[in-house]
Rosetta silent file (secondary structure, phi, psi, omega in degrees, C-alpha in Angstrom):
SEQUENCE: MVTHVPAEAQGDERGALLAFIEEQRGGIRRALLGLTEEQARTRPTAGELSLGGLLKHVAEVEQTWIARAKQEQPAVHRDQSNWHECFRLTDDETVAGQLAYWEQVAAETEKFIRSAPSLDDTFPLPPDPWFPPEGRVSLRWVCLHLIRETARHAGHADIIRESLDGRTAFELVALEQAG
SCORE:     score description
SCORE:     0.000 S_00000001
   1 L     0.000  125.779 -178.589  112.526   83.121   77.836 S_00000001
   2 L   -95.385  -30.879  177.342  109.088   83.789   76.439 S_00000001
   3 L  -119.291  158.702 -179.485  110.024   86.510   73.959 S_00000001
   4 L   -93.109  132.824  174.088  113.098   86.865   71.794 S_00000001
   5 L   -95.467  117.472 -179.090  115.524   89.692   72.476 S_00000001
   6 L   -62.806  150.572  178.037  117.011   90.751   69.141 S_00000001
   7 L   -63.259  144.327  179.477  120.780   90.761   68.853 S_00000001
   8 L   -73.870  159.804  171.520  122.361   94.105   69.535 S_00000001
   9 L   -62.806  148.335 -178.592  124.130   96.079   66.869 S_00000001
  10 L   -48.065  121.556  176.413  127.817   95.160   66.763 S_00000001
  11 L    81.574    4.991 -178.721  129.460   96.671   69.845 S_00000001
  12 L   -94.005   70.961 -179.927  126.239   98.061   71.376 S_00000001
  13 H   -60.403  -41.299 -179.941  126.614   96.631   74.863 S_00000001
  14 H   -60.359  -45.657  179.083  124.306   99.279   76.321 S_00000001
  15 H   -60.145  -39.981  178.972  121.616   98.417   73.811 S_00000001
  16 H   -64.695  -47.234 -179.908  121.901   94.730   74.656 S_00000001
  17 H   -62.661  -44.921  179.496  121.651   95.326   78.395 S_00000001
  18 H   -65.260  -35.006  178.001  118.706   97.708   78.003 S_00000001
  19 H   -65.740  -38.819  178.268  116.940   95.257   75.675 S_00000001
  20 H   -70.964  -35.487  174.270  117.189   92.483   78.262 S_00000001
  21 H   -61.639  -46.795 -178.571  115.877   94.797   80.992 S_00000001
  22 H   -63.537  -38.268  178.311  112.943   95.710   78.748 S_00000001
  23 H   -59.183  -42.398 -179.604  112.233   92.074   77.928 S_00000001
  24 H   -71.970  -35.449  173.323  111.855   91.314   81.634 S_00000001
  25 H   -57.571  -42.861 -179.485  109.697   94.402   82.195 S_00000001
  26 H   -58.267  -36.938  178.314  107.438   93.045   79.463 S_00000001
  27 H   -61.378  -40.090  179.330  106.941   89.811   81.371 S_00000001
  28 H   -72.941  -43.283  178.020  105.590   91.693   84.367 S_00000001
  29 H   -60.101  -43.860 -179.368  103.440   94.035   82.272 S_00000001
  30 H   -63.604  -33.781 -179.846  101.953   91.080   80.373 S_00000001
  31 H   -61.971  -20.028 -179.351  101.099   89.304   83.626 S_00000001
  32 L   -94.414   -7.173 -176.489   98.725   92.194   84.338 S_00000001
  33 L   -57.043  128.854  173.044   96.955   92.117   80.951 S_00000001
  34 L    75.769    5.560 -179.366   93.185   91.944   81.214 S_00000001
  35 L   -91.463  151.724  172.428   93.058   91.893   85.014 S_00000001
  36 L   -81.682  166.621  175.138   90.854   94.043   87.193 S_00000001
  37 H   -56.958  -41.461 -179.135   92.303   96.149   90.002 S_00000001
  38 H   -62.223  -44.126  179.005   90.934   93.591   92.443 S_00000001
  39 H   -64.030  -39.874 -179.274   92.660   90.717   90.650 S_00000001
  40 H   -65.777  -23.190  179.037   95.936   92.667   90.504 S_00000001
  41 H   -93.222   -9.855 -177.179   95.766   93.108   94.283 S_00000001
  42 L   -67.908  139.939  177.128   94.900   89.459   94.971 S_00000001
  43 L  -112.837   89.935 -172.440   97.471   87.341   96.808 S_00000001
  44 L   -80.517   -2.764  179.479   96.706   83.806   95.569 S_00000001
  45 L  -112.025  179.791  179.299   99.611   82.102   97.336 S_00000001
  46 L   -69.373  -15.342 -178.489  100.541   81.700  100.987 S_00000001
  47 L   -88.396 -172.468 -176.580  102.857   84.702  100.627 S_00000001
  48 L   -93.581   -3.026 -172.227  102.224   88.436  100.429 S_00000001
  49 L   -75.115  135.836  170.817  102.900   88.849   96.708 S_00000001
  50 L  -129.955  162.902  178.780  100.347   90.285   94.314 S_00000001
  51 H   -65.518  -40.775  177.278  100.846   91.364   90.713 S_00000001
  52 H   -62.669  -39.836  178.163  100.166   94.995   91.592 S_00000001
  53 H   -66.510  -40.349  176.501  102.664   94.787   94.432 S_00000001
  54 H   -62.965  -42.315  177.877  105.328   93.255   92.202 S_00000001
  55 H   -57.290  -49.659  179.945  104.763   96.018   89.660 S_00000001
  56 H   -59.759  -44.847 -177.370  105.199   98.684   92.326 S_00000001
  57 H   -61.817  -49.133 -176.147  108.301   96.994   93.715 S_00000001
  58 H   -67.489  -33.957  176.395  110.183   96.642   90.431 S_00000001
  59 H   -65.031  -44.317  178.575  109.421  100.246   89.446 S_00000001
  60 H   -64.223  -42.988 -178.730  110.704  101.485   92.813 S_00000001
  61 H   -63.078  -45.912  179.786  113.799   99.295   92.676 S_00000001
  62 H   -61.473  -46.419 -179.731  114.711  100.464   89.183 S_00000001
  63 H   -60.835  -41.636 -178.267  114.174  104.123   90.098 S_00000001
  64 H   -62.873  -45.242 -178.546  116.221  103.696   93.278 S_00000001
  65 H   -67.806  -38.003  178.642  119.221  102.143   91.515 S_00000001
  66 H   -69.275  -38.135  175.364  119.289  104.777   88.782 S_00000001
  67 H   -61.366  -43.644  178.069  119.023  107.515   91.430 S_00000001
  68 H   -60.085  -43.527 -179.644  121.945  105.932   93.301 S_00000001
  69 H   -61.767  -33.400  177.495  123.955  105.786   90.067 S_00000001
  70 L   -83.445   -4.202 -176.282  123.260  109.495   89.587 S_00000001
  71 L    61.298   43.035  174.953  124.151  110.012   93.248 S_00000001
  72 L  -116.244  167.589  176.294  120.666  111.386   93.953 S_00000001
  73 L   -78.393  140.723  175.390  118.109  110.423   96.568 S_00000001
  74 L   -62.397  155.100  178.841  115.562  107.770   95.531 S_00000001
  75 L   -63.754  -35.133  179.855  112.007  108.989   94.925 S_00000001
  76 L  -123.827  125.933  175.969  110.767  106.706   97.722 S_00000001
  77 L   -95.390  123.866  177.806  112.758  106.042  100.866 S_00000001
  78 L  -107.038  134.887  172.981  112.057  102.638  102.382 S_00000001
  79 L  -148.435 -168.682 -176.489  112.841  101.731  105.969 S_00000001
  80 L   -60.851  -27.442 -176.881  111.200   99.695  108.728 S_00000001
  81 L   -73.222  -24.999 -177.283  108.346  102.198  109.030 S_00000001
  82 L  -132.366    8.973 -179.168  107.114  101.743  105.453 S_00000001
  83 H   -57.693  -33.383 -178.447  108.754   98.560  104.152 S_00000001
  84 H   -61.438  -18.594  178.964  105.380   96.790  104.382 S_00000001
  85 H   -89.124   -4.510 -174.894  104.130   99.036  101.525 S_00000001
  86 L   -65.551  -35.715 -175.316  106.925   97.984   99.170 S_00000001
  87 L  -112.842   24.187  175.807  105.115   94.928   97.769 S_00000001
  88 L  -148.841  148.974  176.026  101.505   96.095   97.825 S_00000001
  89 L   -78.515  132.286  175.015   99.429   98.818   96.276 S_00000001
  90 L   -78.237  172.905 -175.619   98.085  101.270   98.820 S_00000001
  91 L   -58.281  -32.679 -177.639   94.456  102.411   98.617 S_00000001
  92 L   -92.289    2.037  179.407   95.302  105.443   96.471 S_00000001
  93 L  -101.251  146.345  179.258   97.558  103.550   94.033 S_00000001
  94 L  -128.049  162.010  175.635   96.371  101.848   90.850 S_00000001
  95 H   -61.630  -46.032 -179.639   97.869   99.467   88.332 S_00000001
  96 H   -59.290  -41.916  178.848   97.493  102.105   85.599 S_00000001
  97 H   -64.592  -41.356  179.376   99.267  104.668   87.762 S_00000001
  98 H   -69.835  -37.476  176.290  102.118  102.286   88.560 S_00000001
  99 H   -63.052  -42.378  178.697  102.469  101.280   84.894 S_00000001
 100 H   -64.363  -42.275  177.704  102.678  104.955   83.909 S_00000001
 101 H   -61.289  -46.509 -178.547  105.250  105.600   86.633 S_00000001
 102 H   -62.889  -35.235  176.905  107.332  102.604   85.528 S_00000001
 103 H   -61.621  -41.546  176.985  107.226  103.857   81.938 S_00000001
 104 H   -65.417  -42.452  178.719  108.758  107.146   83.127 S_00000001
 105 H   -61.670  -44.886 -179.590  111.358  105.278   85.172 S_00000001
 106 H   -61.383  -41.729  178.724  112.231  103.088   82.172 S_00000001
 107 H   -63.776  -39.866  178.489  112.665  106.151   79.943 S_00000001
 108 H   -67.142  -39.428  177.003  114.961  107.723   82.548 S_00000001
 109 H   -60.014  -49.564 -179.668  116.963  104.489   82.813 S_00000001
 110 H   -58.154  -49.059 -178.584  117.397  104.365   79.032 S_00000001
 111 H   -60.391  -46.321 -177.383  118.403  108.031   78.823 S_00000001
 112 H   -65.803  -48.557 -177.504  120.871  107.773   81.698 S_00000001
 113 H   -64.399  -41.719 -179.308  122.540  104.523   80.586 S_00000001
 114 H   -68.707  -28.333 -176.215  122.825  105.670   76.968 S_00000001
 115 H   -95.449   -8.741 -179.274  124.297  109.062   77.937 S_00000001
 116 L   -65.188  141.240  179.630  126.791  107.883   80.569 S_00000001
 117 L   -56.761  -38.781 -177.560  130.416  108.287   79.493 S_00000001
 118 L  -155.646  144.665  173.156  131.204  104.626   80.276 S_00000001
 119 L   -70.915  -12.356  176.451  129.536  101.533   81.709 S_00000001
 120 L   -81.673  -10.669  177.693  132.723  101.187   83.724 S_00000001
 121 L   -59.478  140.319 -178.656  131.863  104.359   85.677 S_00000001
 122 E  -117.817  165.572  175.857  131.252  103.564   89.334 S_00000001
 123 E  -147.069  157.415 -177.187  129.332  105.104   92.187 S_00000001
 124 E   -76.106  143.639  171.732  129.280  104.486   95.932 S_00000001
 125 L   -78.540  151.678  178.157  126.835  102.099   97.533 S_00000001
 126 L   -67.427  162.717 -176.544  124.814  103.523  100.409 S_00000001
 127 L   -80.405   36.608  177.964  126.004  102.797  103.956 S_00000001
 128 L   -75.157  149.680 -174.219  123.346  100.125  104.501 S_00000001
 129 L   -64.946  -18.865 -178.672  124.445   97.101  106.533 S_00000001
 130 L   -87.928   -4.500  175.518  123.852   94.671  103.630 S_00000001
 131 L  -102.908  150.663  177.217  126.370   96.471  101.376 S_00000001
 132 L   -65.057  145.245  178.330  130.134   96.217  101.826 S_00000001
 133 L   -57.639  133.076  179.089  131.665   99.193  103.623 S_00000001
 134 L    55.334   31.146  179.878  132.714  101.830  101.133 S_00000001
 135 L   -73.826  153.829  177.420  131.544   99.565   98.296 S_00000001
 136 E  -136.204  150.301  174.124  131.227  100.764   94.724 S_00000001
 137 E  -135.889  159.728 -178.351  129.517   99.290   91.664 S_00000001
 138 E   -94.450  167.320  175.165  129.623  100.114   87.971 S_00000001
 139 H   -64.707  -33.137  175.534  126.823  101.143   85.649 S_00000001
 140 H   -61.409  -44.549  178.443  127.260   97.758   83.945 S_00000001
 141 H   -58.340  -42.817  179.906  126.656   96.100   87.333 S_00000001
 142 H   -60.336  -45.116  179.151  123.467   98.172   87.753 S_00000001
 143 H   -60.801  -45.987  179.537  122.162   97.015   84.372 S_00000001
 144 H   -63.821  -39.557  178.119  122.921   93.383   85.181 S_00000001
 145 H   -63.523  -41.756  178.583  121.328   93.767   88.612 S_00000001
 146 H   -65.183  -36.682  174.746  118.163   95.245   87.071 S_00000001
 147 H   -60.986  -49.575 -178.363  117.975   92.320   84.650 S_00000001
 148 H   -62.242  -47.694 -177.698  118.321   89.861   87.536 S_00000001
 149 H   -62.832  -46.830 -177.578  115.892   91.666   89.834 S_00000001
 150 H   -69.132  -39.535  178.597  113.226   92.158   87.183 S_00000001
 151 H   -63.233  -41.984  178.690  113.593   88.601   85.847 S_00000001
 152 H   -57.137  -45.909 -177.713  113.213   87.161   89.340 S_00000001
 153 H   -78.688  -24.063  172.924  109.970   89.030   89.833 S_00000001
 154 H   -64.793  -36.738  175.403  108.759   88.302   86.293 S_00000001
 155 H   -64.653  -42.369  174.995  108.944   84.632   87.288 S_00000001
 156 H   -59.277  -43.062 -178.006  106.904   85.383   90.408 S_00000001
 157 H   -61.862  -39.575  177.251  104.412   87.238   88.203 S_00000001
 158 H   -58.428  -45.604 -178.205  104.039   84.198   85.925 S_00000001
 159 H   -66.452  -44.264 -179.608  103.177   81.989   88.892 S_00000001
 160 H   -62.764  -46.531 -178.828  100.757   84.485   90.405 S_00000001
 161 H   -61.651  -45.015  179.544   98.973   85.069   87.098 S_00000001
 162 H   -63.006  -33.567  176.564   98.628   81.366   86.416 S_00000001
 163 H   -67.491  -31.430 -178.436   97.252   80.945   89.945 S_00000001
 164 H   -73.742  -48.454 -173.988   94.638   83.633   89.285 S_00000001
 165 H  -142.361    8.555  176.860   93.168   82.436   86.004 S_00000001
 166 L    83.950   -5.941 -178.578   95.361   79.720   84.523 S_00000001
 167 L   -71.890  134.123  179.442   96.878   81.936   81.826 S_00000001
 168 L   -97.129  168.332  179.435  100.491   81.124   81.031 S_00000001
 169 H   -58.198  -39.435 -179.850  103.233   83.447   79.841 S_00000001
 170 H   -65.212  -40.500  177.222  102.888   82.108   76.282 S_00000001
 171 H   -63.546  -38.100 -179.176   99.148   82.827   76.269 S_00000001
 172 H   -70.003  -34.052  174.205   99.814   86.351   77.533 S_00000001
 173 H   -62.298  -45.084  179.097  102.346   87.001   74.765 S_00000001
 174 H   -63.297  -41.305  178.534   99.689   85.964   72.234 S_00000001
 175 H   -62.520  -42.910  178.535   97.096   88.165   73.980 S_00000001
 176 H   -62.686  -42.708 -178.967   99.470   91.129   73.895 S_00000001
 177 H   -68.888  -30.435  178.674  100.190   90.619   70.192 S_00000001
 178 H   -77.053  -25.731 -173.676   96.465   90.355   69.407 S_00000001
 179 L   -76.239    0.000    0.000   95.637   93.478   71.399 S_00000001
């Protein structure tokens, strides 16, 4: 953990879960601080990951899970025909545009989770082969999943950023606070 997540108010489970999601979002946003579009698109490892691609992916994943929880269609449908675009910025996409989109997604996540009657409320999983048949998950599960998913990719972002210019997560926290 690079930043401290303040303790929630007594009994504010939603606030605690949302604070941990936001902390992990911050790790990815900080990894992009001071980079050019070209640097954000650079893939410095043997894999396909770039910081811009990770940003796009986590924003899409968060939006998709909240849409599922609302029992709505995700904003972007991914399948074999467009999966290759999931982890990279297309020519017409920018880091600034993806950051702005993610900010909207985050606000919608906060609004939805805070207004839901209960974190115990469940919704059906889609009929994808990697989900159990007729599976259901709770809103609490969604929050925990978003923490896990975003944290996993925040770790990737740390490695990619350090590969680009040597800056570590601690240096980026200091840069953010100075900015």
